[in-house]
Tab-separated table of C-alpha atoms in Angstrom:
chain	number	residue	atom	x	y	z
A	1	UNK	CA	-11.300	53.415	-30.290
A	2	UNK	CA	-12.010	53.132	-26.575
A	3	UNK	CA	-15.492	52.077	-25.454
A	4	UNK	CA	-17.552	54.174	-23.023
A	5	UNK	CA	-16.745	51.656	-20.299
A	6	UNK	CA	-13.021	51.754	-21.084
A	7	UNK	CA	-13.045	55.561	-20.904
A	8	UNK	CA	-14.244	55.197	-17.311
A	9	UNK	CA	-12.130	52.178	-16.312
A	10	UNK	CA	-8.908	53.784	-17.533
A	11	UNK	CA	-9.795	57.410	-16.691
A	12	UNK	CA	-6.863	57.816	-14.257
A	13	UNK	CA	-4.466	56.548	-16.937
A	14	UNK	CA	-6.009	58.744	-19.631
A	15	UNK	CA	-5.609	61.828	-17.419
A	16	UNK	CA	-1.866	61.265	-17.189
A	17	UNK	CA	0.423	63.522	-19.215
A	18	UNK	CA	2.101	61.182	-21.662
A	19	UNK	CA	-0.852	58.776	-21.827
A	20	UNK	CA	-4.200	60.135	-22.946
A	21	UNK	CA	-6.650	58.073	-25.004
A	22	UNK	CA	-3.974	57.307	-27.602
A	23	UNK	CA	-1.642	56.034	-24.896
A	24	UNK	CA	-4.372	53.850	-23.434
A	25	UNK	CA	-4.973	52.362	-26.861
A	26	UNK	CA	-1.250	51.599	-27.057
A	27	UNK	CA	-1.425	49.869	-23.668
A	28	UNK	CA	-4.443	47.809	-24.764
A	29	UNK	CA	-2.555	46.786	-27.909
A	30	UNK	CA	0.632	46.035	-25.907
A	31	UNK	CA	1.904	42.558	-25.165
A	32	UNK	CA	4.022	41.826	-22.112
A	33	UNK	CA	5.450	38.436	-21.128
A	34	UNK	CA	6.107	37.596	-17.476
A	35	UNK	CA	8.585	34.775	-16.838
A	36	UNK	CA	7.364	33.554	-13.440
A	37	UNK	CA	4.047	33.989	-11.617
A	38	UNK	CA	5.327	34.149	-8.036
A	39	UNK	CA	6.626	36.937	-5.792
A	40	UNK	CA	7.611	39.371	-8.550
A	41	UNK	CA	5.124	38.116	-11.137
A	42	UNK	CA	2.130	38.650	-8.823
A	43	UNK	CA	2.389	42.423	-8.351
A	44	UNK	CA	3.819	43.032	-11.828
A	45	UNK	CA	0.969	41.153	-13.539
A	46	UNK	CA	-1.672	42.730	-11.281
A	47	UNK	CA	-0.594	46.272	-12.137
A	48	UNK	CA	-0.287	45.520	-15.851
A	49	UNK	CA	-3.747	43.930	-15.880
A	50	UNK	CA	-5.247	46.847	-13.997
A	51	UNK	CA	-3.550	49.325	-16.348
A	52	UNK	CA	-5.137	47.557	-19.301
A	53	UNK	CA	-2.037	46.127	-20.936
A	54	UNK	CA	-4.098	44.005	-23.257
A	55	UNK	CA	-1.903	40.989	-23.948
A	56	UNK	CA	-0.246	39.254	-21.026
A	57	UNK	CA	1.799	36.068	-21.147
A	58	UNK	CA	2.575	34.019	-18.052
A	59	UNK	CA	4.916	31.046	-17.875
A	60	UNK	CA	5.665	29.131	-14.674
A	61	UNK	CA	6.082	25.388	-14.053
A	62	UNK	CA	5.042	25.416	-10.370
A	63	UNK	CA	1.862	24.847	-8.401
A	64	UNK	CA	0.747	27.105	-5.547
A	65	UNK	CA	2.234	26.047	-2.188
A	66	UNK	CA	1.312	27.222	1.302
A	67	UNK	CA	4.730	28.876	1.816
A	68	UNK	CA	4.139	31.023	-1.319
A	69	UNK	CA	1.141	32.885	0.095
A	70	UNK	CA	3.236	35.143	2.366
A	71	UNK	CA	4.228	37.165	-0.732
A	72	UNK	CA	2.669	35.818	-3.952
A	73	UNK	CA	-0.465	37.940	-3.823
A	74	UNK	CA	-2.122	36.594	-6.979
A	75	UNK	CA	-2.800	33.297	-5.208
A	76	UNK	CA	-5.235	32.465	-2.420
A	77	UNK	CA	-5.454	29.681	0.145
A	78	UNK	CA	-8.065	28.007	-2.053
A	79	UNK	CA	-5.542	27.797	-4.903
A	80	UNK	CA	-3.157	25.408	-3.117
A	81	UNK	CA	-2.021	22.700	-5.535
A	82	UNK	CA	-3.236	24.540	-8.667
A	83	UNK	CA	-0.787	25.555	-11.387
A	84	UNK	CA	0.282	29.127	-10.621
A	85	UNK	CA	-0.458	30.298	-14.148
A	86	UNK	CA	-4.074	29.022	-13.912
A	87	UNK	CA	-4.610	30.733	-10.568
A	88	UNK	CA	-3.009	33.918	-11.912
A	89	UNK	CA	-5.026	33.906	-15.131
A	90	UNK	CA	-8.298	33.590	-13.191
A	91	UNK	CA	-7.490	36.538	-10.869
A	92	UNK	CA	-6.271	38.785	-13.684
A	93	UNK	CA	-9.346	38.160	-15.847
A	94	UNK	CA	-11.606	38.752	-12.843
A	95	UNK	CA	-9.890	42.117	-12.406
A	96	UNK	CA	-10.009	43.012	-16.084
A	97	UNK	CA	-12.001	41.041	-18.691
A	98	UNK	CA	-10.490	43.206	-21.481
A	99	UNK	CA	-7.306	41.132	-21.361
A	100	UNK	CA	-6.063	38.284	-23.487
A	101	UNK	CA	-3.862	36.002	-21.399
A	102	UNK	CA	-1.565	33.265	-22.622
A	103	UNK	CA	-0.803	30.902	-19.714
A	104	UNK	CA	1.945	28.302	-20.073
A	105	UNK	CA	2.157	25.777	-17.205
A	106	UNK	CA	5.717	24.705	-17.861
A	107	UNK	CA	9.361	25.666	-17.604
A	108	UNK	CA	11.016	28.476	-19.557
A	109	UNK	CA	13.609	26.561	-21.585
A	110	UNK	CA	16.049	26.975	-24.443
A	111	UNK	CA	13.491	25.110	-26.582
A	112	UNK	CA	10.530	27.440	-26.027
A	113	UNK	CA	12.227	30.754	-25.109
A	114	UNK	CA	12.748	32.321	-28.539
A	115	UNK	CA	9.291	31.517	-29.942
A	116	UNK	CA	7.581	32.723	-26.753
A	117	UNK	CA	9.518	35.991	-26.532
A	118	UNK	CA	8.960	36.733	-30.241
A	119	UNK	CA	5.215	37.086	-29.552
A	120	UNK	CA	5.668	39.932	-27.040
A	121	UNK	CA	6.787	43.575	-27.041
A	122	UNK	CA	8.433	43.556	-23.618
A	123	UNK	CA	9.477	40.882	-21.118
A	124	UNK	CA	9.534	40.948	-17.313
A	125	UNK	CA	12.044	38.782	-15.469
A	126	UNK	CA	10.142	37.322	-12.521
A	127	UNK	CA	12.349	34.222	-12.322
A	128	UNK	CA	13.939	32.960	-9.132
A	129	UNK	CA	17.312	31.795	-10.478
A	130	UNK	CA	20.223	33.092	-12.539
A	131	UNK	CA	20.407	30.305	-15.174
A	132	UNK	CA	16.846	31.244	-16.271
A	133	UNK	CA	17.804	34.948	-16.266
A	134	UNK	CA	20.880	34.270	-18.393
A	135	UNK	CA	18.726	32.396	-20.912
A	136	UNK	CA	16.189	35.242	-20.936
A	137	UNK	CA	18.980	37.810	-21.362
A	138	UNK	CA	20.615	35.878	-24.202
A	139	UNK	CA	17.381	35.395	-26.157
A	140	UNK	CA	16.269	38.992	-25.620
A	141	UNK	CA	19.646	40.419	-26.704
A	142	UNK	CA	19.707	38.216	-29.819
A	143	UNK	CA	16.144	39.126	-30.768
A	144	UNK	CA	16.370	42.796	-29.753
A	145	UNK	CA	13.570	42.509	-27.157
A	146	UNK	CA	13.696	44.810	-24.135
A	147	UNK	CA	13.206	43.349	-20.657
A	148	UNK	CA	13.400	44.374	-17.027
A	149	UNK	CA	15.435	42.327	-14.544
A	150	UNK	CA	14.215	42.007	-10.965
A	151	UNK	CA	15.638	40.130	-8.015
A	152	UNK	CA	14.885	39.949	-4.288
A	153	UNK	CA	16.484	38.466	-1.182
A	154	UNK	CA	15.669	39.042	2.470
A	155	UNK	CA	15.119	42.845	2.794
A	156	UNK	CA	16.849	43.720	-0.495
A	157	UNK	CA	15.790	44.060	-4.088
A	158	UNK	CA	17.265	45.080	-7.426
A	159	UNK	CA	15.971	46.069	-10.829
A	160	UNK	CA	17.424	47.147	-14.157
A	161	UNK	CA	15.967	47.519	-17.639
A	162	UNK	CA	17.852	46.074	-20.584
A	163	UNK	CA	17.206	47.535	-24.028
A	164	UNK	CA	19.473	45.663	-26.450
A	165	UNK	CA	21.871	48.054	-28.166
A	166	UNK	CA	21.229	50.770	-25.573
A	167	UNK	CA	23.344	50.208	-22.497
A	168	UNK	CA	24.519	47.094	-20.712
A	169	UNK	CA	22.870	43.665	-20.714
A	170	UNK	CA	22.553	41.464	-17.647
A	171	UNK	CA	25.771	39.541	-18.412
A	172	UNK	CA	27.705	42.803	-18.703
A	173	UNK	CA	27.176	43.265	-14.975
A	174	UNK	CA	26.508	39.726	-13.664
A	175	UNK	CA	29.152	37.714	-15.462
A	176	UNK	CA	29.012	34.279	-13.807
A	177	UNK	CA	26.180	32.434	-12.063
A	178	UNK	CA	26.465	32.603	-8.258
A	179	UNK	CA	28.358	29.801	-6.498
A	180	UNK	CA	26.762	26.997	-4.492
A	181	UNK	CA	27.256	28.898	-1.231
A	182	UNK	CA	25.169	31.874	-2.355
A	183	UNK	CA	22.152	32.573	-0.144
A	184	UNK	CA	18.592	31.952	-1.419
A	185	UNK	CA	15.195	33.163	-0.188
A	186	UNK	CA	14.587	29.572	0.946
A	187	UNK	CA	17.501	29.966	3.359
A	188	UNK	CA	17.395	33.604	4.480
A	189	UNK	CA	13.758	34.482	3.751
A	190	UNK	CA	12.252	37.443	1.944
A	191	UNK	CA	9.878	40.130	3.231
A	192	UNK	CA	6.716	39.923	1.090
A	193	UNK	CA	6.535	43.635	0.378
A	194	UNK	CA	10.057	43.614	-1.138
A	195	UNK	CA	8.991	41.729	-4.297
A	196	UNK	CA	5.908	43.969	-4.129
A	197	UNK	CA	8.118	47.053	-4.510
A	198	UNK	CA	10.369	45.533	-7.175
A	199	UNK	CA	7.473	43.960	-9.117
A	200	UNK	CA	5.683	47.328	-9.148
A	201	UNK	CA	8.857	48.955	-10.510
A	202	UNK	CA	9.026	46.291	-13.224
A	203	UNK	CA	5.387	46.886	-14.225
A	204	UNK	CA	6.104	50.629	-14.322
A	205	UNK	CA	8.998	50.090	-16.722
A	206	UNK	CA	6.804	47.968	-19.017
A	207	UNK	CA	4.081	50.640	-19.097
A	208	UNK	CA	6.645	53.409	-19.721
A	209	UNK	CA	8.137	51.396	-22.571
A	210	UNK	CA	4.732	50.856	-24.181
A	211	UNK	CA	3.851	54.544	-23.795
A	212	UNK	CA	7.289	55.796	-24.797
A	213	UNK	CA	7.204	57.913	-21.630
A	214	UNK	CA	10.014	59.032	-19.356
A	215	UNK	CA	13.433	57.474	-18.968
A	216	UNK	CA	13.859	53.745	-18.631
A	217	UNK	CA	16.082	52.150	-15.993
A	218	UNK	CA	18.812	51.346	-18.517
A	219	UNK	CA	22.448	51.515	-17.492
A	220	UNK	CA	21.348	52.004	-13.883
A	221	UNK	CA	21.187	49.134	-11.412
A	222	UNK	CA	18.599	50.191	-8.843
A	223	UNK	CA	19.000	48.617	-5.427
A	224	UNK	CA	16.403	48.803	-2.662
A	225	UNK	CA	17.065	48.195	1.008
A	226	UNK	CA	13.867	47.916	3.049
A	227	UNK	CA	15.553	47.973	6.468
A	228	UNK	CA	16.990	51.452	5.948
A	229	UNK	CA	14.327	52.323	3.317
A	230	UNK	CA	17.034	53.368	0.919
A	231	UNK	CA	17.135	53.327	-2.860
A	232	UNK	CA	20.527	53.550	-4.492
A	233	UNK	CA	21.414	53.678	-8.143
A	234	UNK	CA	24.698	52.309	-9.493
A	235	UNK	CA	25.503	53.580	-12.972
A	236	UNK	CA	26.761	50.692	-15.041
A	237	UNK	CA	28.244	50.494	-18.503
A	238	UNK	CA	28.252	48.055	-21.323
A	239	UNK	CA	31.223	45.682	-21.230
A	240	UNK	CA	32.982	45.256	-24.581
A	241	UNK	CA	34.102	41.818	-23.387
A	242	UNK	CA	30.565	40.686	-22.452
A	243	UNK	CA	30.018	37.077	-23.664
A	244	UNK	CA	26.454	37.963	-24.778
A	245	UNK	CA	26.450	41.504	-26.196
A	246	UNK	CA	30.197	42.246	-26.472
A	247	UNK	CA	31.956	43.051	-29.715
A	248	UNK	CA	33.533	39.574	-29.942
A	249	UNK	CA	30.138	37.895	-30.223
A	250	UNK	CA	28.923	37.048	-33.697
A	251	UNK	CA	25.399	37.440	-32.401
A	252	UNK	CA	26.339	40.636	-30.598
A	253	UNK	CA	25.135	44.022	-31.600
A	254	UNK	CA	28.167	46.148	-30.795
B	1	UNK	CA	46.354	54.510	-1.628
B	2	UNK	CA	42.694	55.197	-1.053
B	3	UNK	CA	39.665	53.722	-2.839
B	4	UNK	CA	35.969	54.470	-2.346
B	5	UNK	CA	33.950	51.359	-1.527
B	6	UNK	CA	30.194	50.820	-1.396
B	7	UNK	CA	28.612	47.538	-0.300
B	8	UNK	CA	25.007	46.590	-0.942
B	9	UNK	CA	22.109	44.299	-0.122
B	10	UNK	CA	23.303	42.607	3.048
B	11	UNK	CA	27.086	42.784	2.527
B	12	UNK	CA	27.188	45.707	4.940
B	13	UNK	CA	26.862	43.247	7.849
B	14	UNK	CA	30.445	42.109	7.167
B	15	UNK	CA	31.944	45.614	7.124
B	16	UNK	CA	32.023	47.736	10.309
B	17	UNK	CA	30.663	51.228	9.680
B	18	UNK	CA	29.042	50.319	6.378
B	19	UNK	CA	25.458	51.062	5.374
B	20	UNK	CA	23.721	50.187	2.118
B	21	UNK	CA	25.370	52.259	-0.596
B	22	UNK	CA	27.293	54.405	1.915
B	23	UNK	CA	30.721	55.409	0.627
B	24	UNK	CA	33.633	54.134	2.718
B	25	UNK	CA	37.173	55.333	2.135
B	26	UNK	CA	39.500	52.343	2.428
B	27	UNK	CA	43.304	52.338	2.449
B	28	UNK	CA	44.805	49.514	0.383
B	29	UNK	CA	48.420	48.816	-0.664
B	30	UNK	CA	49.563	50.138	-4.048
B	31	UNK	CA	48.755	47.556	-6.732
B	32	UNK	CA	46.042	45.832	-4.663
B	33	UNK	CA	43.471	43.818	-6.625
B	34	UNK	CA	39.728	43.629	-6.131
B	35	UNK	CA	40.168	40.207	-4.559
B	36	UNK	CA	42.679	41.617	-2.048
B	37	UNK	CA	40.317	44.465	-1.180
B	38	UNK	CA	37.504	41.968	-0.532
B	39	UNK	CA	39.812	39.888	1.682
B	40	UNK	CA	40.913	43.024	3.555
B	41	UNK	CA	37.246	43.913	4.176
B	42	UNK	CA	36.747	40.359	5.507
B	43	UNK	CA	33.773	39.665	3.259
B	44	UNK	CA	33.548	35.914	2.465
B	45	UNK	CA	34.359	35.578	-1.242
B	46	UNK	CA	31.339	33.335	-1.926
B	47	UNK	CA	29.084	36.245	-0.863
B	48	UNK	CA	30.348	38.486	-3.672
B	49	UNK	CA	28.436	38.126	-6.900
B	50	UNK	CA	29.571	41.140	-8.806
B	51	UNK	CA	32.098	43.908	-8.437
B	52	UNK	CA	31.951	47.193	-10.329
B	53	UNK	CA	34.933	49.512	-10.604
B	54	UNK	CA	33.901	52.982	-11.739
B	55	UNK	CA	30.568	51.588	-12.941
B	56	UNK	CA	31.978	48.798	-15.033
B	57	UNK	CA	32.004	45.079	-14.250
B	58	UNK	CA	35.469	44.069	-13.036
B	59	UNK	CA	37.153	40.729	-12.500
B	60	UNK	CA	38.578	39.984	-9.021
B	61	UNK	CA	42.134	40.192	-10.338
B	62	UNK	CA	41.694	43.760	-11.579
B	63	UNK	CA	44.379	46.025	-10.129
B	64	UNK	CA	42.838	49.015	-8.383
B	65	UNK	CA	43.923	52.587	-8.965
B	66	UNK	CA	43.888	55.449	-6.431
B	67	UNK	CA	40.401	56.953	-6.182
B	68	UNK	CA	38.630	54.024	-7.862
B	69	UNK	CA	34.969	53.704	-6.960
B	70	UNK	CA	34.287	50.060	-6.065
B	71	UNK	CA	30.780	48.631	-5.577
B	72	UNK	CA	30.201	45.103	-4.252
B	73	UNK	CA	26.936	43.149	-4.551
B	74	UNK	CA	25.787	39.725	-3.374
B	75	UNK	CA	23.524	37.666	-5.657
B	76	UNK	CA	19.934	38.939	-5.341
B	77	UNK	CA	18.357	36.059	-7.167
B	78	UNK	CA	14.931	35.392	-5.645
B	79	UNK	CA	11.715	36.102	-7.443
């Protein structure tokens, strides 16, 4: 049952076809885990907090650095040197005191991944490297948890939602980790608004999943190019030979 | 034979006439592989992270067929 204050705070959600008061209650009961509280995690967490997604988890091992502030909009100049998850938690609770936030100031590892993910309904990939994404993908596929991939570089971004058993997983389309020569944002930069766009798309997918509204970005790799302001969608299929979800895997679901 | 190629997310700088996601018709020899197509396009191989042929992940040694739709992506790994 929504309080009088919640009816006002979430009025623009409640007005939406496909949401209503029942949908808002689902959002408040929803639990979303964000792996990373940086460029993608900042906008994604902000929008989820504002929307009233009631349980948010944040895990990130890093502290706020000056070079982060160009794009990581949860953190301020006064937060330099603080753990990102502490800075993020403070901002999100200031925005919305309805929330319960689990903040883990540490790395996302094979040891903690499964237990952490099991506590949440949906996971958002806000990591900055492929080994962490492969771990996230593997644990989510094995445990049947949906997640949304996001990645950014320079003026480009990508996103895709993975619902285990429905369409391809991340390893179906990104088979091997990139080589040593692959460019990073530390080398070629990244425009701050690009993770803003992709992080907002990721938050949208999480809200749609919790509401059961619309069509998720499954089996469609969305790419965004800011220089030409172009979105393009590549339809992608599940790979029967995928090492994570393919039919040869004992833990697979084919 | 002719294949339809799209390059994404910065790879277009290696390919004259390419734009993000813009279809390019490319002539390749019969029996050409994905790797040979990439070499013909003069894209450095370490810039290619994933190749789709007709929407499905493909290994570089996959032999292309006339009319195949090929999409090439670099790693977009930042967060």
